[in-house]
Short mmCIF file of C-alpha atoms in Angstrom, two decimals:
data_model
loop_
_atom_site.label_atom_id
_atom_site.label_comp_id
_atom_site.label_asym_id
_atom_site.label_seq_id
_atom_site.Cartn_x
_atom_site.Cartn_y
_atom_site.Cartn_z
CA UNK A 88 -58.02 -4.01 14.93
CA UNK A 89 -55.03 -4.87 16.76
CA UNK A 90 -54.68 -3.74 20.71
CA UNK A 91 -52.02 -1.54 19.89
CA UNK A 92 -54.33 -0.09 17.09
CA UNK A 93 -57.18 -0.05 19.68
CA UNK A 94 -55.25 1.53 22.77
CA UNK A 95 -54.02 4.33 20.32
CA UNK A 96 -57.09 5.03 18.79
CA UNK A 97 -59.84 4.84 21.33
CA UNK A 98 -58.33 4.08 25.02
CA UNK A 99 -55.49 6.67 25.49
CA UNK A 100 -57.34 10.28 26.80
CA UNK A 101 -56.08 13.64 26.75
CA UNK A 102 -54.55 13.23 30.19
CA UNK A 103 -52.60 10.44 29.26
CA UNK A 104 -50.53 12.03 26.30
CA UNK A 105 -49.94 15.00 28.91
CA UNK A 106 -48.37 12.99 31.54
CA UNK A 107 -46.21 11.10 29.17
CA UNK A 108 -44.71 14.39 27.58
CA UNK A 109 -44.72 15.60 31.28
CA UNK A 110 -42.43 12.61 32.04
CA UNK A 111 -40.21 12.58 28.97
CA UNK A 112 -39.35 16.51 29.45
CA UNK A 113 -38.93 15.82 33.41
CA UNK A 114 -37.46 12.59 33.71
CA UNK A 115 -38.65 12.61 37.25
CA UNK A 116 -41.87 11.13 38.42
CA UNK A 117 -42.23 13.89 41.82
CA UNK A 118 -41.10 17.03 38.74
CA UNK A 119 -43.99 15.66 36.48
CA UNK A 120 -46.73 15.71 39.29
CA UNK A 121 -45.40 18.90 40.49
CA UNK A 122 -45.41 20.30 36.71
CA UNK A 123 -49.05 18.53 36.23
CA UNK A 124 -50.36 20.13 39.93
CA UNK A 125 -51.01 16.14 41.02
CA UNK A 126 -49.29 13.97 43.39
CA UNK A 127 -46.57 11.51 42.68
CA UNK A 128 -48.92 8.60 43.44
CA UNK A 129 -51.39 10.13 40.78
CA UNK A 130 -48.73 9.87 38.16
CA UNK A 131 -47.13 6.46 38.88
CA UNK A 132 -51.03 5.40 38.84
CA UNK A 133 -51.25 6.77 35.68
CA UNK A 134 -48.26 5.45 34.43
CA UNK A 135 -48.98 2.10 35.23
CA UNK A 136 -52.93 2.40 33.55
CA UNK A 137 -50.63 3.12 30.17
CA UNK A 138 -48.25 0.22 30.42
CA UNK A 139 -51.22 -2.14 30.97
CA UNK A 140 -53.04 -0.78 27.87
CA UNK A 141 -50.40 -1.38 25.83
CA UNK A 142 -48.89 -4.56 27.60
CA UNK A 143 -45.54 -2.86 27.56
CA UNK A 144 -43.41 -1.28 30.03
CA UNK A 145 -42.58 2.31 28.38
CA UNK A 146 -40.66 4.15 31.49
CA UNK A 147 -37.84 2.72 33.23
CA UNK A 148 -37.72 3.37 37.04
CA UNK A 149 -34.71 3.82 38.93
CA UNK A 150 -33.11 6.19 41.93
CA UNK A 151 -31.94 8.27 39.28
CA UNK A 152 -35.34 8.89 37.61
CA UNK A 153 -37.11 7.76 35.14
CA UNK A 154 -36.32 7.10 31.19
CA UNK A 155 -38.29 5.95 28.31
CA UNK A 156 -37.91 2.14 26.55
CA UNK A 157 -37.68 2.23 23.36
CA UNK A 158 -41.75 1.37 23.49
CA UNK A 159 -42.35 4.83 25.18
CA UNK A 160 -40.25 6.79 23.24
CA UNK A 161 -42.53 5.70 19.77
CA UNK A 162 -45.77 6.73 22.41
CA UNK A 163 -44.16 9.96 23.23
CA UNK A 164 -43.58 11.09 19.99
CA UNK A 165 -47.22 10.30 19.29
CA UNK A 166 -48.48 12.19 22.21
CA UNK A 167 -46.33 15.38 21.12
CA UNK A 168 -47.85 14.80 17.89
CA UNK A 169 -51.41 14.73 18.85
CA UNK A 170 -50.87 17.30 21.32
CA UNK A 171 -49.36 19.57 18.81
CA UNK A 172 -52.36 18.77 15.97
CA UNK A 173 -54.57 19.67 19.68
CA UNK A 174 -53.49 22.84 20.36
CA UNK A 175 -53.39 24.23 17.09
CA UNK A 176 -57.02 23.70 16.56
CA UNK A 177 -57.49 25.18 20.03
CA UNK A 178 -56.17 27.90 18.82
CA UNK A 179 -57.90 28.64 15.20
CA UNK A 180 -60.99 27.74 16.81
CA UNK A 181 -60.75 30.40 19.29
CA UNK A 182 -59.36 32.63 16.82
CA UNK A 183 -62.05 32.43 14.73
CA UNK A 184 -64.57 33.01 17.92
CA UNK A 185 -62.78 36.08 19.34
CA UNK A 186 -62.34 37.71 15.88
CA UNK A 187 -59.23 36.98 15.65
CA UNK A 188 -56.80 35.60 12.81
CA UNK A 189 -55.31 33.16 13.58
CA UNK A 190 -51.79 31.42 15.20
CA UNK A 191 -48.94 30.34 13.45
CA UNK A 192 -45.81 28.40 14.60
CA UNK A 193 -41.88 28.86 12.95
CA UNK A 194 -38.45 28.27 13.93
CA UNK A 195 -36.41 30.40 12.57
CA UNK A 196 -31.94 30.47 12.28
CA UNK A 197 -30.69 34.08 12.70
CA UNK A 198 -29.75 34.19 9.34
CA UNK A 199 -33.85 34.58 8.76
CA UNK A 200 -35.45 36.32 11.67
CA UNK A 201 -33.96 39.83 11.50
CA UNK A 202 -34.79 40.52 7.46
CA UNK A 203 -36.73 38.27 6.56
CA UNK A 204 -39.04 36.97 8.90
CA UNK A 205 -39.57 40.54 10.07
CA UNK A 206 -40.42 42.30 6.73
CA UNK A 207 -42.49 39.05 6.31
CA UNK A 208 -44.87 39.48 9.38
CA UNK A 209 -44.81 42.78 9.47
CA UNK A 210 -46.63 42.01 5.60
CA UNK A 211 -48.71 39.82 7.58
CA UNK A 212 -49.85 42.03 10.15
CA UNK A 213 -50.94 44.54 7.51
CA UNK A 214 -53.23 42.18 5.77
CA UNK A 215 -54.20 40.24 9.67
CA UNK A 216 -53.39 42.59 12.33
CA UNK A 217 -54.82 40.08 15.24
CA UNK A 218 -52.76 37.32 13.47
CA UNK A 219 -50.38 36.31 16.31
CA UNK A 220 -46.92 34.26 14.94
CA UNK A 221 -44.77 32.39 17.47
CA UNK A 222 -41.45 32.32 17.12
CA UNK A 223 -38.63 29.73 18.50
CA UNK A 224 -35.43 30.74 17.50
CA UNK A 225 -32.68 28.20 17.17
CA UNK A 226 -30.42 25.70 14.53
CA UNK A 227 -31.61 22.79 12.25
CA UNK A 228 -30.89 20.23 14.71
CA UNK A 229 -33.40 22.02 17.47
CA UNK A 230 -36.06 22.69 15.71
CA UNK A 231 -36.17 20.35 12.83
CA UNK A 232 -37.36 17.68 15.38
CA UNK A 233 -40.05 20.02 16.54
CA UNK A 234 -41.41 20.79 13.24
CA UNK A 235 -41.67 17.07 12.66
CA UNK A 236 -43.45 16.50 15.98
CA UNK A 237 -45.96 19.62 14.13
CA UNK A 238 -45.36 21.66 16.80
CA UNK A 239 -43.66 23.83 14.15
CA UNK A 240 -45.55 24.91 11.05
CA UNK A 241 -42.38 25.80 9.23
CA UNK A 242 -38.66 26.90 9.25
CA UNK A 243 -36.94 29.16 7.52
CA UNK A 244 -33.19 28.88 7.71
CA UNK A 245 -30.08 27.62 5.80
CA UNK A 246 -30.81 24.47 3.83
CA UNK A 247 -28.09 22.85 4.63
CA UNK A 248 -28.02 19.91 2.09
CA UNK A 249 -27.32 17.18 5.37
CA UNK A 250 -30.80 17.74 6.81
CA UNK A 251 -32.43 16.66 3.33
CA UNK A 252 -34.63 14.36 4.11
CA UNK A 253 -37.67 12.63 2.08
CA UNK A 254 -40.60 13.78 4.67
CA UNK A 255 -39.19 17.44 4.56
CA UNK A 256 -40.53 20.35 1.40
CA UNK A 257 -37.57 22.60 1.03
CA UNK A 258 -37.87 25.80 -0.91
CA UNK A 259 -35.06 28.16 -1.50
CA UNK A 260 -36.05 31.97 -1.50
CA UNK A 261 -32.56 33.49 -2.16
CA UNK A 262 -28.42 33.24 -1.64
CA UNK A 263 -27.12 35.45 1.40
CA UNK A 264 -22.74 34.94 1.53
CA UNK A 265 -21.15 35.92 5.19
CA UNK A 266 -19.61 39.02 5.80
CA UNK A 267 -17.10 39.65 8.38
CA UNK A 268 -18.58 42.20 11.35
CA UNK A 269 -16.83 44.16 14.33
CA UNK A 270 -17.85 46.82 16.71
CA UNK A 271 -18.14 49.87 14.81
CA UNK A 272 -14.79 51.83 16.42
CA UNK A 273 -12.77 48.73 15.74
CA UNK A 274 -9.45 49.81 14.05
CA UNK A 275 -9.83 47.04 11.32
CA UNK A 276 -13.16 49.26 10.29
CA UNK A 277 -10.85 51.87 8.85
CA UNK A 278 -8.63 50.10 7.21
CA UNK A 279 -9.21 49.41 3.65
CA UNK A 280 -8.30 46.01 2.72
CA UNK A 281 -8.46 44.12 5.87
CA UNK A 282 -6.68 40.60 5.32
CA UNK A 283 -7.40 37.41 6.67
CA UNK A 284 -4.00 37.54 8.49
CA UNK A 285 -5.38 40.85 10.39
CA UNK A 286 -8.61 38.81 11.45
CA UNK A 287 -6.92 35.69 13.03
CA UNK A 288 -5.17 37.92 15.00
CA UNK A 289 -8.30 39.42 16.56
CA UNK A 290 -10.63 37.73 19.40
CA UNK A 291 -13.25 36.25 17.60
CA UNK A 292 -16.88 34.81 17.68
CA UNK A 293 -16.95 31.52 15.75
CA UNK A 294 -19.57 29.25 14.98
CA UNK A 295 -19.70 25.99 17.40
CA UNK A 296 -17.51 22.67 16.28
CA UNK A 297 -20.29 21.06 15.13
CA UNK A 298 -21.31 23.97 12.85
CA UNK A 299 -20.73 23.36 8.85
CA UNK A 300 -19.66 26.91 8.77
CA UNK A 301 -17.00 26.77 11.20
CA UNK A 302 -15.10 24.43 8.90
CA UNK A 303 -15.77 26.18 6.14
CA UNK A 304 -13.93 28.95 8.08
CA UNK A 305 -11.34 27.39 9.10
CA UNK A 306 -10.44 26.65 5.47
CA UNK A 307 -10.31 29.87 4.64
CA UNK A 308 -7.31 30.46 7.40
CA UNK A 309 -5.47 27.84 6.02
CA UNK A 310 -5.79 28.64 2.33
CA UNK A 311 -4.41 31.63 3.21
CA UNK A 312 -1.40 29.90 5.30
CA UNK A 313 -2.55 31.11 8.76
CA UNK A 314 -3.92 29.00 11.56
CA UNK A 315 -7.40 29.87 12.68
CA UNK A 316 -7.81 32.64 15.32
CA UNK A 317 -6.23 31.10 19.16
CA UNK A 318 -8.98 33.39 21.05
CA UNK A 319 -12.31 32.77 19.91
CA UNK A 320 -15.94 32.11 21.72
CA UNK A 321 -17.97 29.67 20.39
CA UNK A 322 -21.59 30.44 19.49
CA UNK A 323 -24.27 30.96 16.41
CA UNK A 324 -26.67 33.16 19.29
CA UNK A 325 -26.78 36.52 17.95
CA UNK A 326 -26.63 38.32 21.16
CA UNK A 327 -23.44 36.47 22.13
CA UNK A 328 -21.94 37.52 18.97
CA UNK A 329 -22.96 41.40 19.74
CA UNK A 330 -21.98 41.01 23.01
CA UNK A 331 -18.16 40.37 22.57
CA UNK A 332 -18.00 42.13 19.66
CA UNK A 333 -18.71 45.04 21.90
CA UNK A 334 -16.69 43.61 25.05
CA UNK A 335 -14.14 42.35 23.73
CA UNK A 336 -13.63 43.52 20.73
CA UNK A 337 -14.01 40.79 18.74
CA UNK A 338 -15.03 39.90 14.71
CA UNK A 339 -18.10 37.70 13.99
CA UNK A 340 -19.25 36.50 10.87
CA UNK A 341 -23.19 37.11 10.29
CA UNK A 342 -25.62 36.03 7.14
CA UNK A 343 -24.71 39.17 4.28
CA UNK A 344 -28.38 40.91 4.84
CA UNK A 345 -28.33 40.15 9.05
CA UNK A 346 -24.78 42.22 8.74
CA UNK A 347 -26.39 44.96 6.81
CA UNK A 348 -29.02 45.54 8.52
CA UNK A 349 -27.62 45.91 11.87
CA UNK A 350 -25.19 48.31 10.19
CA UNK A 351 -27.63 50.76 8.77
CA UNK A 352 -28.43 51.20 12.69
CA UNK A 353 -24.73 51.78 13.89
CA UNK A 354 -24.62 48.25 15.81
CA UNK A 355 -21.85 46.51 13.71
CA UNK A 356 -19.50 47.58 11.01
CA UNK A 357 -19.37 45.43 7.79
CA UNK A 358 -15.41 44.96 7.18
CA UNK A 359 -13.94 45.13 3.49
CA UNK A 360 -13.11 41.27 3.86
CA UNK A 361 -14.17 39.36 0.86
CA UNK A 362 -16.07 35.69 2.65
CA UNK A 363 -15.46 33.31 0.36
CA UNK A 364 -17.03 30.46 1.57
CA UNK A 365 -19.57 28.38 -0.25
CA UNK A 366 -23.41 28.29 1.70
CA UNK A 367 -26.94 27.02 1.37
CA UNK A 368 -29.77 29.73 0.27
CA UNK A 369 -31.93 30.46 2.97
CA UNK A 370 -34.98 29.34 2.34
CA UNK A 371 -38.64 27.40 4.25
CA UNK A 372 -38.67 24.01 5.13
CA UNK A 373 -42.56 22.17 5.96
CA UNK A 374 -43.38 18.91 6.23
CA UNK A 375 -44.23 16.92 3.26
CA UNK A 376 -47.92 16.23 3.01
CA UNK A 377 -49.12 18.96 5.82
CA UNK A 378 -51.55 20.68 5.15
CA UNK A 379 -51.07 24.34 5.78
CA UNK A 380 -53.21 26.02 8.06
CA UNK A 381 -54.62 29.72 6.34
CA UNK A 382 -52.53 31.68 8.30
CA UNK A 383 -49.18 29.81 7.44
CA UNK A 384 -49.99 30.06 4.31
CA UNK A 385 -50.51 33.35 3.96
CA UNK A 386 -47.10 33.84 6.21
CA UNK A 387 -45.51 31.45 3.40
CA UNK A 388 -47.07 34.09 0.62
CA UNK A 389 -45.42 37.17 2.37
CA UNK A 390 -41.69 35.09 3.34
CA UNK A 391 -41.64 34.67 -0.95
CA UNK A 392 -42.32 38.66 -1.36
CA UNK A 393 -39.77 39.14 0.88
CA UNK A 394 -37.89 37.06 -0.50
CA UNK A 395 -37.54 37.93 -4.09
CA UNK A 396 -36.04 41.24 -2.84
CA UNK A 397 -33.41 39.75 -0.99
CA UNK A 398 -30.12 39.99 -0.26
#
């Protein structure tokens, strides 16, 4: 067995893997001990207990902080890893001991979590009412990285074709297009065959730069001879997209179902604007050769009833 084999397997304890993810999220030797209720000297102790195990320096010290070699970034993606696999067996055990269900993990885009995931766990909660289900909201490039880690149990999201990846299980459930949504009193509401042309010239909510969809947008300005929309926030957050639709009286552009749904309750208005732009299905992403833990899997079982009735 090599030392590096060795240190892994047998020397490194449970406080070691906490300080390193401590030090990696903090960056700051005095932020870490404060975080981990010890003093500095404890964790530069620490530290240096590590680097001697493995023979390797794995934090960088300066006056600006601290930052991981290239060494310490490979151990602190173990330690998330192992604290991850850690705390969901924490978990089922004490699940199982308080009478409880179960705890499940997802990351969910928005274009999941209000139809969806919701009809999904609320299918859950009638079979497991004490089944709890953590959710982290966010995009592909967030939370992929997490469910690789396993501190995710799945995603459910866009499958956007650029994020395929061999150690990744995609499964599409269904095909949601965008619609185009405003406040509901906005005068392009009424009218009955809004044009692209009336929508540049509106204060819009756009996805960010980096955002596949905000090209695809775009396009759809210029095929239609217009330049995209001068005033626009930039954001894929729900909440912002509410918000200045109901400020500022801007348009936003929202998964087909997420539109619907908030329109049945009088929050947006769905505008006759054909959206003509091609996506991804939504669908679950897990990691290849996981094991699912009862309670995802019974999560999984409910996101594919839901599913098949969707959009």
């Amino acid at each position: 067995m090599s030392k590096i084999d060795r240190v892994l397997r047998s020397n490194l304890k449970l406080r070691h893997l906490q300080m390193l993810v401590a030090l990696d999220q903090f960056r700051h030797l005095g932020r870490a001990a404060e975080f981990l209720s010890v003093t500095q000297p404890a964790v530069s102790k620490t530290l240096a207990e590590i680097e001697n195990m493995f023979g390797l320096p794995l934090f960088e010290r300066s006056t600006r902080g601290t930052e991981p070699t290239a060494a310490g970034a490979s151990v602190v993606r173990f330690a998330r890893s192992v604290l991850a696999g850690y705390e969901r067996t924490r978990d089922e055990i004490a699940a199982e001991a308080s009478g409880a269900s179960g705890r499940t993990s997802v990351g969910a885009m928005v274009a999941a979590t209000p139809v969806l995931l919701s009809r999904a766990v609320e299918r859950l909660k009638a079979r497991s009412s004490r089944t709890t289900v953590l959710i982290d909201e966010g995009d592909l490039t967030r939370l992929l990285p997490r469910l690789r880690l396993g501190e995710l149990d799945l995603f459910m999201g866009r499958l956007e074709p650029a994020y395929a990846s061999p150690d990744l299980e995609t499964e599409p459930l269904y095909e949601d297009p965008m619609a185009a949504v405003a406040h509901p009193a906005h005068p392009l509401v009424k009218k009955r065959r809004p044009t692209w042309a009336d929508i540049a010239a509106q204060p819009c909510v756009m996805p960010p730069p980096w955002a596949s969809l905000r090209v695809k947008l775009e396009q759809q300005f210029f095929a239609h001879g217009l330049h995209p929309p001068a005033d626009i926030i930039e954001s894929a957050a729900f909440l912002s997209q509410i918000t200045f639709m109901h400020q500022r009286g801007a348009v936003a552009f929202m998964a087909g179902t997420v539109a619907r749904h908030y329109a049945q309750r009088g929050v947006v208005a769905v505008l006759k604007l054909p959206v003509q732009v091609g996506l991804p299905p939504v669908g679950l992403i897990t990691l290849r050769g996981q094991a699912m833990t009862p309670v995802t899997g019974l999560l999984v079982e409910c996101l594919r009833e839901v599913g098949k009735g969707l959009p």
